[in-house]
Short mmCIF file of C-alpha atoms in Angstrom, two decimals:
data_model
loop_
_atom_site.label_atom_id
_atom_site.label_comp_id
_atom_site.label_asym_id
_atom_site.label_seq_id
_atom_site.Cartn_x
_atom_site.Cartn_y
_atom_site.Cartn_z
CA MET H 1 51.11 -26.30 -8.23
CA MET H 2 49.59 -28.65 -5.70
CA MET H 3 51.63 -31.80 -5.13
CA THR H 4 49.93 -35.16 -5.59
CA ARG H 5 48.78 -37.10 -2.55
CA ARG H 6 51.53 -39.68 -3.08
CA GLN H 7 54.17 -36.93 -3.22
CA PHE H 8 52.72 -35.35 -0.07
CA LEU H 9 52.82 -38.63 1.80
CA SER H 10 56.29 -39.65 0.64
CA ARG H 11 57.71 -36.28 1.72
CA SER H 12 56.01 -36.26 5.08
CA VAL H 13 56.39 -39.87 6.28
CA LEU H 14 57.95 -40.06 9.72
CA CYS H 15 58.09 -36.26 10.04
CA GLY H 16 56.13 -33.91 12.23
CA THR H 17 55.87 -36.09 15.34
CA ALA H 18 56.90 -33.41 17.78
CA ALA H 19 54.38 -30.91 16.44
CA TRP H 20 51.55 -33.35 16.97
CA LEU H 21 52.56 -34.42 20.43
CA ALA H 22 53.10 -30.89 21.67
CA GLY H 23 49.99 -29.73 23.41
CA SER H 24 48.19 -33.06 23.02
CA MET H 25 45.38 -33.67 25.48
CA PRO H 26 42.83 -36.48 25.63
CA GLY H 27 39.38 -35.67 24.37
CA LYS H 28 36.49 -36.65 22.19
CA LEU H 29 34.97 -34.95 19.18
CA LEU H 30 31.34 -34.15 18.73
CA ALA H 31 29.44 -36.63 16.63
CA GLY H 32 28.76 -33.93 14.04
CA THR H 33 26.03 -35.93 12.31
CA THR H 34 22.27 -36.11 12.09
CA GLN H 35 22.07 -39.51 10.43
CA GLY H 36 23.55 -42.91 11.11
CA LYS H 37 26.01 -42.85 8.21
CA PRO H 38 27.13 -39.33 7.37
CA LEU H 39 29.37 -38.64 4.41
CA GLY H 40 32.96 -37.75 5.21
CA ILE H 41 35.85 -36.15 3.38
CA GLN H 42 39.60 -36.68 3.54
CA LEU H 43 41.22 -33.50 4.81
CA TYR H 44 43.95 -33.82 2.17
CA MET H 45 41.39 -33.05 -0.52
CA VAL H 46 40.94 -29.51 0.77
CA LEU H 47 44.43 -29.12 2.21
CA GLN H 48 45.28 -25.85 0.47
CA ALA H 49 41.99 -24.27 1.49
CA TYR H 50 42.39 -25.57 5.05
CA GLN H 51 45.94 -24.27 5.41
CA SER H 52 44.83 -20.88 4.09
CA ASP H 53 41.79 -20.54 6.39
CA PRO H 54 41.17 -23.55 8.64
CA MET H 55 37.91 -22.58 10.30
CA SER H 56 36.27 -21.15 7.21
CA THR H 57 37.14 -24.33 5.30
CA LEU H 58 35.82 -26.68 7.97
CA LYS H 59 32.62 -24.68 8.44
CA THR H 60 32.11 -24.65 4.67
CA LEU H 61 32.43 -28.44 4.58
CA LYS H 62 29.86 -28.68 7.36
CA ALA H 63 27.53 -26.32 5.48
CA ILE H 64 27.87 -28.45 2.33
CA GLY H 65 26.64 -31.42 4.34
CA TYR H 66 29.73 -33.38 5.33
CA GLY H 67 29.58 -34.79 8.84
CA GLU H 68 33.05 -36.29 9.21
CA ILE H 69 36.68 -35.57 8.43
CA GLU H 70 39.42 -38.12 7.94
CA ALA H 71 42.51 -36.47 9.37
CA ILE H 72 46.06 -36.05 8.16
CA VAL H 73 48.89 -34.08 9.78
CA THR H 74 48.33 -30.37 9.51
CA SER H 75 49.02 -28.84 12.95
CA THR H 76 48.85 -30.15 16.50
CA ALA H 77 46.28 -32.78 17.36
CA ARG H 78 44.68 -30.56 19.98
CA THR H 79 44.39 -27.66 17.51
CA LEU H 80 42.68 -29.85 14.92
CA ARG H 81 40.42 -31.39 17.58
CA ASP H 82 39.28 -27.98 18.76
CA GLN H 83 38.72 -26.76 15.19
CA LEU H 84 36.60 -29.79 14.37
CA ASN H 85 34.61 -29.38 17.56
CA ASP H 86 33.93 -25.75 16.70
CA ALA H 87 32.82 -26.72 13.19
CA GLY H 88 30.65 -29.59 14.44
CA LEU H 89 32.57 -32.26 12.51
CA GLY H 90 33.47 -35.76 13.66
CA CYS H 91 36.81 -37.46 13.07
CA PRO H 92 36.52 -41.24 13.09
CA SER H 93 39.76 -41.93 11.21
CA LEU H 94 43.37 -40.70 11.07
CA HIS H 95 46.09 -41.39 8.49
CA PHE H 96 49.26 -41.76 10.56
CA ASP H 97 52.10 -42.18 8.03
CA SER H 98 53.65 -38.75 8.55
CA LEU H 99 53.64 -39.23 12.33
CA GLY H 100 54.87 -42.74 12.97
CA ILE H 101 52.90 -45.49 14.64
CA GLU H 102 53.14 -44.60 18.33
CA PRO H 103 52.72 -40.84 17.77
CA GLY H 104 49.81 -41.68 15.47
CA ILE H 105 48.17 -43.62 18.27
CA GLU H 106 48.66 -40.67 20.62
CA ALA H 107 47.15 -38.29 18.06
CA ALA H 108 44.21 -40.64 17.53
CA HIS H 109 43.49 -40.54 21.26
CA VAL H 110 43.57 -36.75 21.21
CA LEU H 111 41.21 -36.60 18.25
CA GLY H 112 38.93 -39.32 19.59
CA THR H 113 39.24 -41.42 16.43
CA GLN H 114 38.43 -45.12 16.20
CA TYR H 115 40.63 -45.98 13.22
CA ILE H 116 44.30 -45.37 12.50
CA VAL H 117 45.10 -45.89 8.82
CA SER H 118 48.29 -46.29 6.83
CA SER H 119 48.12 -44.31 3.61
CA MET H 120 51.04 -46.04 1.87
CA LEU H 121 52.37 -48.82 4.09
CA PRO H 122 55.00 -50.19 1.62
CA ALA H 123 56.54 -46.71 1.35
CA PHE H 124 56.31 -46.26 5.12
CA MET H 125 58.19 -49.53 5.64
CA GLN H 126 60.81 -48.58 3.09
CA LYS H 127 61.53 -45.30 4.86
CA MET H 128 61.62 -47.01 8.23
CA ASN H 129 64.41 -49.16 6.82
CA GLY H 130 66.37 -46.06 5.81
CA ASN H 131 65.58 -46.17 2.11
CA ASP H 132 63.90 -42.99 0.90
CA LYS H 133 64.81 -43.37 -2.76
CA GLY H 134 62.78 -45.06 -5.45
CA GLN H 135 59.37 -46.67 -5.37
CA PRO H 136 58.56 -49.71 -3.24
CA THR H 137 58.35 -53.06 -5.00
CA TYR H 138 55.23 -55.21 -4.96
CA SER H 139 56.30 -58.85 -5.17
CA ARG H 140 54.81 -61.82 -3.30
CA ASP H 141 57.60 -61.64 -0.72
CA ASP H 142 56.95 -57.90 -0.33
CA ALA H 143 53.28 -58.64 0.23
CA LYS H 144 54.05 -61.20 2.93
CA ARG H 145 56.42 -58.81 4.71
CA THR H 146 53.84 -56.05 4.48
CA ALA H 147 51.13 -58.31 5.88
CA ALA H 148 53.35 -59.30 8.80
CA PHE H 149 54.08 -55.65 9.58
CA ALA H 150 50.39 -54.78 9.26
CA ASN H 151 49.61 -57.42 11.89
CA GLN H 152 52.17 -55.81 14.20
CA ILE H 153 50.55 -52.39 13.75
CA GLY H 154 47.15 -53.95 14.29
CA GLU H 155 48.29 -55.48 17.55
CA LYS H 156 49.61 -52.14 18.82
CA ALA H 157 46.40 -50.42 17.79
CA LYS H 158 44.26 -53.04 19.50
CA LYS H 159 46.20 -52.69 22.75
CA ALA H 160 45.56 -48.94 22.54
CA GLY H 161 41.83 -49.44 22.02
CA LEU H 162 41.96 -48.57 18.31
CA GLN H 163 41.48 -50.36 15.00
CA TYR H 164 44.15 -50.34 12.28
CA ALA H 165 43.18 -50.23 8.60
CA TYR H 166 45.24 -50.50 5.41
CA HIS H 167 44.58 -47.97 2.61
CA ASN H 168 45.52 -48.99 -0.93
CA HIS H 169 46.79 -47.34 -4.06
CA TYR H 170 46.82 -49.10 -7.44
CA ARG H 171 50.05 -51.09 -7.26
CA GLU H 172 48.57 -53.39 -4.61
CA PHE H 173 46.72 -55.02 -7.51
CA THR H 174 49.94 -56.17 -9.15
CA ASP H 175 49.91 -59.87 -10.06
CA VAL H 176 52.27 -61.74 -7.71
CA GLY H 177 51.70 -65.20 -9.17
CA GLN H 178 49.58 -68.21 -8.23
CA GLY H 179 46.51 -66.34 -9.39
CA GLN H 180 46.86 -63.72 -6.68
CA THR H 181 47.54 -60.01 -6.41
CA PHE H 182 49.58 -58.25 -3.73
CA TYR H 183 46.24 -57.22 -2.17
CA ASP H 184 45.00 -60.81 -2.14
CA VAL H 185 48.06 -61.81 -0.09
CA LEU H 186 47.42 -58.96 2.34
CA LEU H 187 43.85 -60.11 2.86
CA LYS H 188 44.90 -63.73 3.36
CA ASP H 189 47.94 -63.17 5.59
CA THR H 190 46.55 -60.54 7.95
CA ASP H 191 44.53 -61.27 11.07
CA PRO H 192 40.92 -60.13 10.43
CA ASN H 193 40.66 -58.98 14.04
CA LEU H 194 43.79 -56.83 13.83
CA VAL H 195 43.79 -55.54 10.26
CA LYS H 196 40.85 -53.99 8.46
CA PHE H 197 40.95 -52.23 5.09
CA GLU H 198 40.06 -48.83 3.71
CA LEU H 199 39.24 -49.47 0.07
CA ASP H 200 40.18 -46.59 -2.21
CA CYS H 201 37.77 -47.41 -5.01
CA GLY H 202 39.36 -45.06 -7.54
CA TRP H 203 42.79 -46.66 -7.17
CA VAL H 204 41.22 -50.13 -7.28
CA HIS H 205 39.80 -49.24 -10.70
CA VAL H 206 43.14 -47.86 -11.89
CA GLY H 207 44.69 -51.16 -10.77
CA GLY H 208 42.35 -53.04 -13.09
CA LYS H 209 39.98 -54.47 -10.47
CA ASN H 210 36.34 -53.89 -9.53
CA PRO H 211 35.61 -52.50 -6.05
CA ILE H 212 32.29 -54.33 -6.00
CA ASP H 213 34.03 -57.70 -6.24
CA LEU H 214 36.31 -56.85 -3.31
CA PHE H 215 33.44 -55.74 -1.08
CA LYS H 216 31.40 -58.84 -1.89
CA ALA H 217 34.33 -61.19 -1.29
CA ASN H 218 35.36 -59.64 2.02
CA PRO H 219 32.37 -58.90 4.26
CA GLY H 220 33.40 -57.32 7.53
CA ARG H 221 36.97 -56.58 6.42
CA ILE H 222 36.37 -53.18 4.77
CA PRO H 223 34.73 -50.73 7.20
CA LEU H 224 36.18 -47.65 5.44
CA MET H 225 36.25 -46.47 1.83
CA HIS H 226 37.43 -43.59 -0.31
CA ALA H 227 35.11 -42.44 -3.08
CA LYS H 228 37.43 -41.22 -5.85
CA ASP H 229 37.37 -40.96 -9.62
CA PHE H 230 39.76 -40.25 -12.48
CA LEU H 231 39.50 -38.92 -16.00
CA PRO H 232 40.11 -41.44 -18.78
CA THR H 233 43.71 -41.35 -20.00
CA HIS H 234 45.96 -43.39 -22.27
CA ALA H 235 49.12 -42.48 -20.35
CA PRO H 236 49.96 -45.37 -17.96
CA ASP H 237 51.55 -43.17 -15.29
CA GLU H 238 49.12 -40.26 -15.44
CA HIS H 239 45.97 -40.35 -13.34
CA PRO H 240 44.21 -36.96 -13.39
CA GLY H 241 41.56 -36.78 -10.72
CA THR H 242 38.05 -35.58 -11.36
CA GLU H 243 34.82 -34.91 -9.51
CA LEU H 244 32.57 -37.87 -8.75
CA GLY H 245 30.14 -38.57 -11.56
CA ARG H 246 32.44 -37.02 -14.14
CA GLY H 247 34.94 -39.83 -14.54
CA THR H 248 34.75 -43.57 -15.12
CA LEU H 249 33.10 -45.02 -12.00
CA ASP H 250 29.43 -45.50 -11.16
CA TYR H 251 29.20 -45.34 -7.38
CA LYS H 252 25.60 -46.48 -7.02
CA PRO H 253 26.38 -50.22 -7.25
CA ILE H 254 29.68 -49.72 -5.42
CA LEU H 255 27.96 -48.17 -2.41
CA ALA H 256 25.27 -50.83 -2.44
CA ALA H 257 27.93 -53.54 -2.26
CA ALA H 258 29.91 -51.61 0.35
CA HIS H 259 26.96 -51.23 2.71
CA GLN H 260 26.03 -54.89 2.26
CA ALA H 261 29.60 -55.79 3.25
CA GLY H 262 29.47 -53.71 6.45
CA LEU H 263 30.82 -50.29 5.48
CA LYS H 264 31.03 -47.87 8.41
CA HIS H 265 32.50 -44.67 6.94
CA CYS H 266 32.73 -43.26 3.41
CA PHE H 267 35.21 -40.45 2.71
CA VAL H 268 35.32 -38.40 -0.46
CA GLU H 269 38.86 -37.85 -1.70
CA GLN H 270 39.73 -36.28 -5.04
CA GLU H 271 43.19 -36.22 -6.56
CA GLY H 272 44.43 -33.08 -8.31
CA PRO H 273 45.05 -31.15 -10.40
CA TYR H 274 42.24 -28.70 -9.60
CA THR H 275 42.10 -26.98 -12.97
CA ARG H 276 38.32 -26.93 -13.45
CA MET H 277 37.29 -25.54 -10.07
CA SER H 278 38.53 -24.94 -6.53
CA GLN H 279 38.93 -27.68 -3.92
CA LEU H 280 35.82 -26.57 -2.04
CA ASP H 281 33.74 -26.33 -5.22
CA ALA H 282 34.87 -29.85 -6.10
CA ALA H 283 33.82 -30.96 -2.61
CA ARG H 284 30.35 -29.53 -3.33
CA VAL H 285 30.08 -31.44 -6.62
CA ASP H 286 31.25 -34.66 -4.99
CA TYR H 287 28.75 -34.35 -2.15
CA ALA H 288 25.88 -33.54 -4.52
CA TYR H 289 26.67 -36.66 -6.55
CA LEU H 290 27.23 -39.09 -3.70
CA ARG H 291 24.62 -38.06 -1.12
CA PRO H 292 21.54 -39.29 -3.07
CA LEU H 293 23.23 -42.67 -3.50
CA ARG H 294 23.46 -43.19 0.26
#
């Protein structure tokens, strides 16, 4: 059974650095697009297919219509770069949690990405402090510490010619008092020049907030987004993923607000389990739903 994205990230944080650095060489990816704003996909979504047959998977994504990949750790940076070049896919963004910050920056240079993104920064911080047990907490003090650390990452990224962005899950929308959520504190306490955001719209909805409101309230802060949806459920800790257009979110107004707020890249990412169809078939459904809305 495929592990959830959160399980994958929590198991891989701070691991795999040597594999990425080995064989790394500077280079740039092909643009891989025919329009100004191509649709992208998070590599995690098709991870099983990619690990089984990398080139066939990437070429299939290109044939579906995707122009960009958001990378995660799968092999060496040079290997992934060459595969993406061969498939004609761009790679503007990299999730670095399983590498570490400095190795993530090195990998981003190899891949030619512009953005380095933390998938689960509170968990990353917890593991950096030697605590790999239990879930991170999301208090006001936690939010302030997270914001301070995000600024540090942003400064390192800026010095390396990159842009750091924070990716959310749903617990960032926990109420921390004074009429604010954890996410509100992050927005307020981070330097807009150092810290941007990748809004995972599906997790925003699970957290009880509206992605449209966040885009409208934060123009210029959210250049990246994940298009994701979930099936309705009454279980508070169960969030079964589903194909876009088959869950609870209408992405037409979300995308309109996102583009108005300065969106640069949109990545499809579906959570498992894949019980209705394969990962690649789900990628086809997601593209068919989202492309006309662009």
